[in-house]
PDB file of C-alpha atoms in Angstrom:
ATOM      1  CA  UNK M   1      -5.386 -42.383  -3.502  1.00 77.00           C
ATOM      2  CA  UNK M   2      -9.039 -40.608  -3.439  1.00 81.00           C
ATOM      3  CA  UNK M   3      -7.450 -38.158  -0.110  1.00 86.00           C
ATOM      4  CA  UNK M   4      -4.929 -37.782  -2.777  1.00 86.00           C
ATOM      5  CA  UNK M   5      -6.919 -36.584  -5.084  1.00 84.00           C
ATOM      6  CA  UNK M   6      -8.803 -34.361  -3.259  1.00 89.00           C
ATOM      7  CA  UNK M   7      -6.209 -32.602  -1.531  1.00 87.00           C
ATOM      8  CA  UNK M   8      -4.526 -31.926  -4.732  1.00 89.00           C
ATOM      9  CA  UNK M   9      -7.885 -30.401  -5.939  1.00 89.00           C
ATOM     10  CA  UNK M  10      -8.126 -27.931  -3.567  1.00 90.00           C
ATOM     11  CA  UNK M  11      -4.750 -27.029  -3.754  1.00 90.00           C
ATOM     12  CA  UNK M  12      -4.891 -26.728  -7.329  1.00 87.00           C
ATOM     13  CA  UNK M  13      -8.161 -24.246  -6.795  1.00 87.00           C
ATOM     14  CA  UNK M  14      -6.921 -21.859  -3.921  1.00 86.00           C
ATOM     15  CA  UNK M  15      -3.712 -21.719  -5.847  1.00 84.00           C
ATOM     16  CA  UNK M  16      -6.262 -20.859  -9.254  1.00 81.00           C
ATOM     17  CA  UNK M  17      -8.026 -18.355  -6.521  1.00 78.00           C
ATOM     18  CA  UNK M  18      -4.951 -16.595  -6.122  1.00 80.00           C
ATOM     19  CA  UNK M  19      -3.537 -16.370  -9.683  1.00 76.00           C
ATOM     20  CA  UNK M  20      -7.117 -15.036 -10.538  1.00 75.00           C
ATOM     21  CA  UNK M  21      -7.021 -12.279  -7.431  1.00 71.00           C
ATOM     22  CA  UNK M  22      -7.527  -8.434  -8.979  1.00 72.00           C
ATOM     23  CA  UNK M  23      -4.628  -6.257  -8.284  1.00 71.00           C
ATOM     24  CA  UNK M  24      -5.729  -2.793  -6.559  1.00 71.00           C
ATOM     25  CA  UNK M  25      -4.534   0.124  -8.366  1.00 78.00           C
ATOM     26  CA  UNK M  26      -1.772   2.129  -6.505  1.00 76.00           C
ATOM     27  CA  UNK M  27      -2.648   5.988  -6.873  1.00 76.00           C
ATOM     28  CA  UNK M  28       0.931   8.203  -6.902  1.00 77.00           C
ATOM     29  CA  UNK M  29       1.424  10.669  -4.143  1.00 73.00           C
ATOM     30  CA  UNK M  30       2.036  14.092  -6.494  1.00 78.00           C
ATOM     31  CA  UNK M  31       4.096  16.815  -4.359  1.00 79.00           C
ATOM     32  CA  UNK M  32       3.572  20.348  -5.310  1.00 86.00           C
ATOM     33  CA  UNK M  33       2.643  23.478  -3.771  1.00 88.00           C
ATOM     34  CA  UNK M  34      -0.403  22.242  -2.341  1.00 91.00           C
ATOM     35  CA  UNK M  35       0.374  19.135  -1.253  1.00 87.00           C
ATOM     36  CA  UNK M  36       3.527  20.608   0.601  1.00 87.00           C
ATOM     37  CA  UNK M  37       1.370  23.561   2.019  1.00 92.00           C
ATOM     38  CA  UNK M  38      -1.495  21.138   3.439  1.00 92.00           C
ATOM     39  CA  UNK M  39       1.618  18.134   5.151  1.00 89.00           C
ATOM     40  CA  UNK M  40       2.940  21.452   6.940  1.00 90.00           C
ATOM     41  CA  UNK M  41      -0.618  22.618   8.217  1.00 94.00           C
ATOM     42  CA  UNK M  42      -1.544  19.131   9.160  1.00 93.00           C
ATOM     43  CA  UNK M  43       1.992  18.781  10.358  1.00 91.00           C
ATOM     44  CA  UNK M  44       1.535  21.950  12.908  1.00 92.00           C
ATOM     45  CA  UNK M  45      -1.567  20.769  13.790  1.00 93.00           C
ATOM     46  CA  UNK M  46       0.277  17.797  14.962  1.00 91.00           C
ATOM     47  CA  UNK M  47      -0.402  15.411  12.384  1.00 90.00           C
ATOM     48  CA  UNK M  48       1.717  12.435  13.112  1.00 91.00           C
ATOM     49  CA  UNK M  49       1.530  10.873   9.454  1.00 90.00           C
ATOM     50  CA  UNK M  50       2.263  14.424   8.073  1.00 88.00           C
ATOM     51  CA  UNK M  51       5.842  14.559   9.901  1.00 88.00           C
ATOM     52  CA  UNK M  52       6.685  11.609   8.701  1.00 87.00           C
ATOM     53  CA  UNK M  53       6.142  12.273   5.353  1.00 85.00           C
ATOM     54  CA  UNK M  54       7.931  15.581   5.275  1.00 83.00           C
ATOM     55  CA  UNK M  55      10.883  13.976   7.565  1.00 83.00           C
ATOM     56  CA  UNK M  56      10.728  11.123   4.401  1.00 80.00           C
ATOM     57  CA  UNK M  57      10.776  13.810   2.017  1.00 78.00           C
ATOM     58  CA  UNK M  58      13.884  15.581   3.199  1.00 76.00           C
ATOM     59  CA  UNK M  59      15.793  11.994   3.390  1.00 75.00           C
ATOM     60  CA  UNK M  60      14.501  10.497   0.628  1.00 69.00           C
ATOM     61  CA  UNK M  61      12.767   7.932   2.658  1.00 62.00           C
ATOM     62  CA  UNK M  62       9.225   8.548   2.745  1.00 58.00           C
ATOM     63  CA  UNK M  63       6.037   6.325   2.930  1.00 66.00           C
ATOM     64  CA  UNK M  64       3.943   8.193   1.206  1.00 63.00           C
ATOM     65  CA  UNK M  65       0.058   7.048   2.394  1.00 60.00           C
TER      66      UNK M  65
END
């Protein structure tokens, strides 16, 4: 009964440890003129993470990071 006990103790406080976790802030990706004009720089400079975005942006599918 005391094993019992103790596993339901910790338990109970990683579960409390995760409840309690902070959430990180998301910033939004804002596209306008300058955003666009520096994806297609980086894009042509062969920017892998660039073409994706602008390949995401034309099918509405984009992971924006």
């Amino acid at each position: 009964m005391r094993r019992f006990k103790t596993n339901l103790s910790v338990i109970f406080l990683l579960l409390l440890a995760i409840a309690c976790k902070e959430q990180q802030k998301e910033t939004p990706f804002i596209v306008n003129g300058e955003t666009i004009k520096t994806l297609i720089k980086n894009s042509l400079s062969g920017d892998e993470n660039s073409k994706k975005i602008i390949d995401g942006l034309f099918t509405f599918d984009a992971e924006l990071k």
